[in-house]
Short mmCIF file of C-alpha atoms in Angstrom, two decimals:
data_model
loop_
_atom_site.label_atom_id
_atom_site.label_comp_id
_atom_site.label_asym_id
_atom_site.label_seq_id
_atom_site.Cartn_x
_atom_site.Cartn_y
_atom_site.Cartn_z
CA MET A 17 227.41 86.65 86.44
CA ARG A 18 226.67 90.37 86.04
CA VAL A 19 223.69 91.58 88.09
CA CYS A 20 222.10 95.01 88.25
CA LEU A 21 220.19 96.00 91.40
CA VAL A 22 217.50 98.70 90.99
CA SER A 23 216.07 100.25 94.13
CA GLU A 24 214.59 103.54 95.37
CA THR A 25 216.28 102.93 98.74
CA TRP A 26 219.74 101.83 99.74
CA SER A 27 221.92 101.47 102.83
CA PRO A 28 222.27 103.24 105.21
CA ASP A 29 218.57 104.08 104.83
CA ILE A 30 216.76 102.51 107.77
CA ASN A 31 214.11 100.18 106.34
CA GLY A 32 213.66 96.54 105.45
CA VAL A 33 214.35 96.93 101.72
CA ALA A 34 217.66 98.71 102.24
CA HIS A 35 218.73 96.23 104.89
CA THR A 36 217.88 93.22 102.72
CA LEU A 37 219.68 94.60 99.67
CA ASP A 38 222.74 95.48 101.74
CA GLN A 39 223.01 91.93 103.06
CA LEU A 40 222.34 90.31 99.66
CA SER A 41 224.85 92.53 97.86
CA GLN A 42 227.57 91.70 100.38
CA GLU A 43 226.90 88.00 99.93
CA LEU A 44 226.90 88.26 96.13
CA LEU A 45 230.19 90.19 96.14
CA THR A 46 231.85 87.43 98.18
CA ARG A 47 230.73 84.99 95.47
CA GLY A 48 232.38 87.00 92.72
CA VAL A 49 229.18 88.41 91.22
CA ALA A 50 229.72 91.70 89.34
CA LEU A 51 227.19 94.21 90.65
CA GLN A 52 225.71 97.35 89.18
CA LEU A 53 223.43 99.66 91.16
CA ILE A 54 220.74 102.08 90.00
CA ARG A 55 219.19 104.30 92.65
CA PRO A 56 218.03 107.88 93.31
CA THR A 57 220.64 110.49 94.08
CA PRO A 58 220.76 110.83 97.90
CA ALA A 59 219.75 114.09 99.52
CA ARG A 60 222.64 116.38 100.31
CA LYS A 61 224.62 116.00 103.52
CA THR A 62 223.58 112.42 104.11
CA PRO A 63 225.76 109.34 104.64
CA THR A 64 224.35 107.86 101.41
CA ALA A 65 226.36 110.38 99.42
CA ALA A 66 229.34 108.01 99.52
CA ARG A 67 229.83 105.49 96.75
CA THR A 68 229.04 101.89 97.56
CA PRO A 69 232.17 99.69 97.96
CA GLY A 70 232.40 96.78 95.53
CA ILE A 71 229.81 98.09 93.08
CA GLN A 72 231.35 98.17 89.58
CA ALA A 73 228.94 100.71 88.10
CA GLU A 74 226.50 103.00 89.84
CA LEU A 75 223.88 105.13 88.14
CA ARG A 76 222.17 107.80 90.23
CA VAL A 77 219.04 109.45 88.91
CA PRO A 78 217.09 112.49 90.15
CA GLY A 79 214.73 111.78 93.00
CA CYS A 80 212.26 113.35 95.40
CA SER A 81 211.32 112.59 98.99
CA VAL A 82 208.21 110.60 99.80
CA PRO A 83 205.64 112.63 101.79
CA GLY A 84 205.87 111.51 105.41
CA TYR A 85 209.10 109.62 104.66
CA ARG A 86 211.66 112.36 104.08
CA GLU A 87 214.60 109.99 104.27
CA VAL A 88 213.19 107.83 101.47
CA ARG A 89 213.56 109.14 97.93
CA ILE A 90 211.68 108.01 94.83
CA GLY A 91 213.68 107.87 91.63
CA MET A 92 212.34 109.79 88.66
CA PRO A 93 211.81 108.10 85.26
CA ALA A 94 215.19 107.46 83.61
CA THR A 95 214.67 105.00 80.75
CA ARG A 96 217.13 106.67 78.38
CA ARG A 97 219.93 106.84 80.97
CA ILE A 98 219.39 103.23 81.92
CA LEU A 99 219.42 102.12 78.28
CA HIS A 100 222.69 104.01 77.78
CA LEU A 101 224.28 102.25 80.78
CA TRP A 102 223.09 98.78 79.79
CA ARG A 103 224.17 99.15 76.16
CA ARG A 104 227.69 99.89 77.39
CA GLN A 105 227.69 97.45 80.31
CA ARG A 106 224.99 94.87 79.74
CA PRO A 107 224.00 92.88 82.84
CA ASP A 108 222.97 89.23 82.61
CA VAL A 109 219.95 89.73 84.86
CA ILE A 110 218.27 92.63 86.68
CA TYR A 111 216.72 92.65 90.14
CA ILE A 112 214.13 95.38 90.67
CA ALA A 113 213.38 95.79 94.38
CA THR A 114 210.93 98.72 94.20
CA GLN A 115 208.04 99.53 91.89
CA GLY A 116 208.30 103.31 91.76
CA PRO A 117 208.98 105.34 88.60
CA LEU A 118 212.58 104.18 88.59
CA GLY A 119 211.54 100.54 88.79
CA TRP A 120 209.15 100.98 85.85
CA SER A 121 211.90 102.68 83.82
CA ALA A 122 214.27 99.79 84.49
CA ARG A 123 211.60 97.24 83.52
CA ARG A 124 210.91 99.13 80.28
CA ALA A 125 214.62 99.34 79.40
CA ALA A 126 215.14 95.65 80.17
CA GLN A 127 212.28 94.65 77.87
CA ARG A 128 213.74 96.69 75.00
CA LEU A 129 217.13 95.00 75.44
CA SER A 130 215.71 91.51 76.20
CA ILE A 131 217.42 91.32 79.59
CA PRO A 132 215.63 89.05 82.12
CA VAL A 133 214.15 90.73 85.18
CA VAL A 134 213.52 89.34 88.65
CA THR A 135 211.47 91.48 91.00
CA GLY A 136 210.98 91.57 94.75
CA TRP A 137 207.79 92.09 96.77
CA HIS A 138 209.00 94.11 99.74
CA THR A 139 205.96 96.28 100.56
CA ASN A 140 202.26 95.60 101.17
CA PHE A 141 200.97 98.54 99.15
CA ASP A 142 197.29 97.76 99.65
CA HIS A 143 197.81 97.88 103.43
CA TYR A 144 199.50 101.27 103.16
CA CYS A 145 196.56 102.60 101.14
CA ARG A 146 194.22 101.76 104.02
CA ASP A 147 196.56 103.18 106.69
CA TYR A 148 196.94 106.47 104.88
CA GLY A 149 193.26 107.03 104.22
CA ALA A 150 193.03 105.99 100.57
CA PRO A 151 191.52 102.47 100.55
CA TRP A 152 189.76 103.28 97.27
CA LEU A 153 193.17 103.43 95.61
CA ALA A 154 194.18 99.84 96.53
CA PRO A 155 192.34 97.93 93.72
CA ALA A 156 193.81 100.09 90.92
CA LEU A 157 197.24 99.98 92.54
CA MET A 158 197.16 96.21 92.78
CA ARG A 159 196.14 95.93 89.13
CA GLY A 160 199.14 98.02 88.13
CA LEU A 161 201.46 95.98 90.34
CA ARG A 162 200.11 92.71 88.93
CA HIS A 163 200.89 93.98 85.43
CA PHE A 164 204.35 95.06 86.54
CA HIS A 165 205.30 91.76 88.18
CA ASN A 166 203.65 89.39 85.70
CA GLY A 167 205.75 90.97 82.96
CA CYS A 168 208.91 89.77 84.68
CA ARG A 169 210.55 86.33 84.94
CA THR A 170 210.03 85.80 88.67
CA THR A 171 208.73 87.69 91.70
CA LEU A 172 210.38 86.89 95.01
CA VAL A 173 208.18 87.08 98.10
CA PRO A 174 209.33 86.57 101.70
CA THR A 175 206.73 84.09 102.98
CA ARG A 176 204.52 81.25 101.81
CA GLN A 177 201.53 83.15 103.22
CA GLN A 178 202.34 86.13 100.99
CA ALA A 179 202.85 83.91 97.95
CA ALA A 180 199.44 82.29 98.44
CA GLU A 181 197.71 85.66 98.86
CA LEU A 182 199.32 87.16 95.74
CA ALA A 183 198.58 84.02 93.73
CA ARG A 184 194.89 84.40 94.64
CA GLN A 185 195.08 87.90 93.19
CA GLY A 186 196.48 86.70 89.89
CA PHE A 187 200.20 87.17 90.39
CA GLN A 188 202.30 84.60 88.51
CA ARG A 189 205.72 82.94 88.78
CA LEU A 190 206.13 83.53 92.51
CA GLU A 191 209.06 82.16 94.49
CA VAL A 192 209.61 82.33 98.25
CA MET A 193 212.81 83.81 99.59
CA GLY A 194 212.93 84.55 103.31
CA ARG A 195 215.30 86.87 105.12
CA GLY A 196 218.38 86.27 107.22
CA ILE A 197 219.87 87.87 110.31
CA ASP A 198 223.35 88.91 111.33
CA HIS A 199 224.27 86.25 113.88
CA LYS A 200 227.63 87.87 114.58
CA ARG A 201 225.91 91.07 115.72
CA LEU A 202 222.87 89.66 117.57
CA ASP A 203 223.61 87.71 120.72
CA PRO A 204 221.91 87.35 124.15
CA ARG A 205 225.37 87.65 125.73
CA LEU A 206 225.28 91.37 124.92
CA ARG A 207 222.81 91.83 127.79
CA SER A 208 223.93 94.88 129.75
CA ALA A 209 223.22 95.41 133.44
CA GLU A 210 224.33 99.01 133.01
CA LEU A 211 221.83 99.63 130.25
CA ARG A 212 219.05 98.04 132.27
CA ARG A 213 219.93 100.26 135.26
CA SER A 214 219.54 103.28 132.97
CA TRP A 215 216.02 101.97 132.31
CA GLY A 216 215.40 101.83 136.07
CA VAL A 217 215.24 98.05 136.46
CA ASP A 218 217.34 95.29 138.00
CA GLU A 219 217.73 91.76 136.67
CA HIS A 220 214.44 90.59 138.16
CA ARG A 221 212.14 93.22 136.66
CA PRO A 222 210.87 92.83 133.11
CA VAL A 223 211.58 95.06 130.12
CA ALA A 224 209.22 95.18 127.15
CA LEU A 225 210.78 96.38 123.89
CA HIS A 226 209.41 97.58 120.56
CA VAL A 227 211.56 98.40 117.52
CA GLY A 228 210.27 99.96 114.34
CA ARG A 229 209.35 103.04 112.38
CA LEU A 230 206.83 105.15 114.26
CA ALA A 231 204.26 105.72 111.54
CA ALA A 232 200.57 105.08 110.88
CA GLU A 233 201.05 101.72 109.16
CA LYS A 234 202.68 100.16 112.24
CA ASN A 235 199.42 99.80 114.22
CA LEU A 236 200.66 102.16 116.92
CA SER A 237 197.24 102.52 118.57
CA LEU A 238 197.37 98.84 119.53
CA LEU A 239 200.98 99.21 120.67
CA ARG A 240 199.92 102.07 122.94
CA GLU A 241 196.97 100.12 124.35
CA THR A 242 199.07 97.01 124.91
CA LEU A 243 201.87 98.82 126.73
CA HIS A 244 199.30 100.52 128.99
CA ALA A 245 197.73 97.13 129.78
CA MET A 246 201.09 95.50 130.46
CA ARG A 247 202.11 98.30 132.83
CA ALA A 248 198.81 97.97 134.70
CA ALA A 249 199.56 94.27 135.20
CA ARG A 250 203.27 94.83 135.99
CA PRO A 251 203.78 98.35 137.40
CA ASP A 252 207.49 97.60 137.89
CA MET A 253 207.99 96.94 134.16
CA ALA A 254 210.23 99.15 132.02
CA GLN A 255 209.15 99.82 128.43
CA VAL A 256 211.47 100.94 125.65
CA ILE A 257 210.69 101.99 122.08
CA VAL A 258 213.52 102.14 119.54
CA GLY A 259 212.79 104.00 116.31
CA ASP A 260 211.55 107.28 114.98
CA GLY A 261 208.99 108.65 112.57
CA PRO A 262 206.12 111.10 112.13
CA ALA A 263 204.04 109.59 114.95
CA ARG A 264 206.74 109.78 117.60
CA ARG A 265 205.59 112.98 119.32
CA THR A 266 202.01 111.77 119.59
CA LEU A 267 203.15 108.44 120.98
CA GLU A 268 205.48 110.11 123.51
CA LYS A 269 202.57 112.14 124.85
CA ALA A 270 200.40 109.04 125.15
CA LEU A 271 203.17 106.98 126.80
CA PRO A 272 205.01 109.34 129.17
CA ASP A 273 206.63 106.51 131.12
CA VAL A 274 208.12 104.81 128.06
CA ARG A 275 211.73 105.47 127.08
CA PHE A 276 212.09 106.56 123.44
CA THR A 277 215.55 106.24 121.95
CA GLY A 278 215.02 107.37 118.37
CA PHE A 279 217.12 105.60 115.75
CA ILE A 280 220.29 104.07 117.19
CA SER A 281 223.35 102.34 115.73
CA PRO A 282 223.21 98.62 114.83
CA GLU A 283 225.60 97.88 117.71
CA ALA A 284 223.46 99.75 120.23
CA LEU A 285 220.33 98.07 118.84
CA ALA A 286 221.84 94.63 119.42
CA GLN A 287 222.51 95.56 123.04
CA HIS A 288 218.97 96.88 123.47
CA TYR A 289 217.52 93.63 122.13
CA ALA A 290 219.68 91.52 124.43
CA SER A 291 218.91 93.65 127.48
CA ALA A 292 215.13 93.36 127.16
CA ASP A 293 212.88 90.42 128.07
CA LEU A 294 209.86 90.63 125.78
CA PHE A 295 209.33 92.01 122.30
CA VAL A 296 205.94 93.54 121.42
CA PHE A 297 205.17 93.84 117.70
CA PRO A 298 201.54 94.54 116.68
CA SER A 299 202.21 95.60 113.07
CA LEU A 300 200.40 94.00 110.13
CA SER A 301 201.98 96.05 107.33
CA GLU A 302 205.21 94.04 106.94
CA THR A 303 205.93 91.57 104.18
CA TRP A 304 208.59 90.09 106.50
CA GLY A 305 209.51 92.25 109.49
CA ASN A 306 213.26 91.94 110.12
CA VAL A 307 212.90 92.99 113.74
CA VAL A 308 211.02 89.78 114.64
CA PRO A 309 213.86 87.33 113.86
CA GLU A 310 216.36 89.86 115.24
CA ALA A 311 214.53 89.89 118.58
CA MET A 312 214.32 86.09 118.52
CA ALA A 313 218.04 85.75 117.79
CA SER A 314 218.68 88.00 120.80
CA GLY A 315 216.78 85.62 123.08
CA LEU A 316 213.49 87.50 123.38
CA ALA A 317 210.00 86.08 123.60
CA VAL A 318 208.01 87.81 120.85
CA ILE A 319 204.30 88.69 120.97
CA ALA A 320 203.06 89.27 117.41
CA TYR A 321 200.24 88.64 115.01
CA ARG A 322 200.35 85.38 113.02
CA HIS A 323 201.63 87.23 110.02
CA ALA A 324 204.81 87.64 107.92
CA ALA A 325 208.00 86.49 109.70
CA ALA A 326 206.13 85.68 112.92
CA ALA A 327 203.89 83.24 111.04
CA GLU A 328 206.94 81.53 109.52
CA LEU A 329 209.18 81.40 112.57
CA ILE A 330 207.07 81.30 115.74
CA ASP A 331 205.52 78.14 117.10
CA SER A 332 203.07 79.85 119.41
CA GLY A 333 203.52 78.86 123.02
CA VAL A 334 206.95 77.37 122.35
CA ASN A 335 209.27 80.10 121.07
CA GLY A 336 206.95 83.09 121.28
CA VAL A 337 203.28 83.93 121.12
CA THR A 338 201.21 84.68 118.03
CA VAL A 339 197.51 85.44 117.74
CA PRO A 340 195.19 85.60 114.71
CA ALA A 341 195.91 88.60 112.50
CA GLY A 342 193.71 91.56 113.44
CA ASP A 343 192.47 90.22 116.79
CA ALA A 344 193.46 93.19 118.96
CA ASP A 345 191.85 91.80 122.15
CA ALA A 346 193.79 88.54 121.81
CA PHE A 347 197.00 90.47 121.24
CA ARG A 348 196.61 92.58 124.40
CA GLU A 349 195.59 89.60 126.49
CA ALA A 350 198.56 87.54 125.28
CA ALA A 351 201.00 90.33 126.10
CA VAL A 352 199.52 90.92 129.55
CA ALA A 353 199.53 87.21 130.39
CA LEU A 354 203.10 86.65 129.24
CA CYS A 355 204.63 89.63 131.04
CA GLN A 356 203.47 88.09 134.33
CA GLN A 357 205.21 84.76 133.66
CA PRO A 358 208.99 85.33 133.83
CA ALA A 359 209.94 81.66 133.75
CA ARG A 360 207.77 81.14 130.66
CA TYR A 361 209.06 84.11 128.67
CA ALA A 362 212.64 83.22 129.58
CA GLN A 363 212.12 79.67 128.29
CA MET A 364 210.49 81.01 125.10
CA GLY A 365 213.42 83.34 124.59
CA ARG A 366 215.90 80.47 124.65
CA ALA A 367 213.80 78.51 122.17
CA ALA A 368 213.46 81.60 119.98
CA ARG A 369 217.23 81.95 119.82
CA GLN A 370 217.54 78.37 118.58
CA ARG A 371 214.86 78.86 115.92
CA ALA A 372 216.45 82.07 114.63
CA GLN A 373 219.75 80.26 114.06
CA ALA A 374 218.28 78.88 110.83
CA CYS A 375 217.86 82.38 109.37
CA ARG A 376 221.28 82.86 107.81
CA TRP A 377 222.08 85.26 105.00
CA PRO A 378 224.43 82.90 103.10
CA ALA A 379 221.56 80.43 102.67
CA ILE A 380 219.18 83.24 101.64
CA ALA A 381 221.74 84.50 99.12
CA ASP A 382 222.05 81.00 97.67
CA THR A 383 218.32 81.03 96.97
CA PHE A 384 218.53 84.53 95.48
CA LEU A 385 221.43 83.61 93.22
CA SER A 386 219.71 80.42 92.09
CA VAL A 387 216.64 82.39 90.98
CA LEU A 388 218.81 84.90 89.12
CA GLU A 389 220.75 82.15 87.39
CA GLN A 390 217.52 80.40 86.37
CA ALA A 391 216.17 83.65 84.90
CA ARG A 392 219.37 84.10 82.91
CA GLU A 393 219.33 80.52 81.62
CA VAL A 394 215.67 80.76 80.56
CA GLU A 395 216.45 83.92 78.59
CA HIS A 396 219.49 82.33 76.95
CA ALA A 397 217.51 79.23 76.02
CA SER A 398 214.75 81.39 74.55
CA THR A 399 217.29 83.39 72.53
CA ARG A 400 218.93 80.26 71.14
CA THR A 401 215.54 78.84 70.13
CA CYS A 402 214.63 82.06 68.30
CA ARG A 403 217.93 81.97 66.39
CA ILE A 404 217.39 78.36 65.34
#
């Protein structure tokens, strides 16, 4: 099967969309799928300038950086160039991961050539509108997105909760496809006494970890409040934040005792996960949240809202703690209570590791490929019927 992936972001960009597409493309290549890629031209002097191994054809279009997200580039409209590529090398099915100008161009070109399109729902755009001070924009944006997705064969969403919410808003032909984790990279045995000493703790003192982009949509005010409350309850606790973003300087000033690492390599991240004890994640903007199953696979007890991956994977009180979405008081109280119960969070971490074992990329890729094959077959059947 010949598949074209269309995305405004691609590895090694650090975000959930790029990570998911990187894992899926690797799995598809091992299955003999012929892949094309359409994406914005990377900014100069970045690692993304290299060509992607295994991709048979790659079209790069002009792009521009997203305000507040310099490392993320939006592709400009490119319908003619996409049509030219697909007339020469026609894919069987197209997967559009992002709904920017490039995604709309690909959808338009696919409709002209009668190529089936599967789309992905990777971003909660209405949530971002609220976080960036434009809640009035959300209704119009959702209408446009509904038109975009309902004009395609299938829309893949990461959770049943998300599928139900979008269905209530009139989105059609939704299928659930979760996310996997790299079990070879994430392992509690990577726990490092040396790394913990650099954080100023021994084996008997807790470490609370947060991983994520430091930006408005990540509910950083609650993260700040929760870490303050946890430190008041456990003054001997170390707190570590992995990630970077426009809110980092403000957060560093508010949390002078917290260690900020910035972005780190995947190998170093795996060691940071394994060397911590609790994972604090107050965000509500994710459609999935890869860091939650990654923390679980590393043997950490996670405190999160009952939302996205946490809602799917955590049995609260057994392999982590979840509280109702938006209940900030309950979130802080749960984090404070758990950090004072080392035996409990250690037991939860072991159970979390077992639960995360089910999140494997080969199984996720099987679901993805099945949806693509179904879209192709429906199109072929429709074409044959028209000819008859």
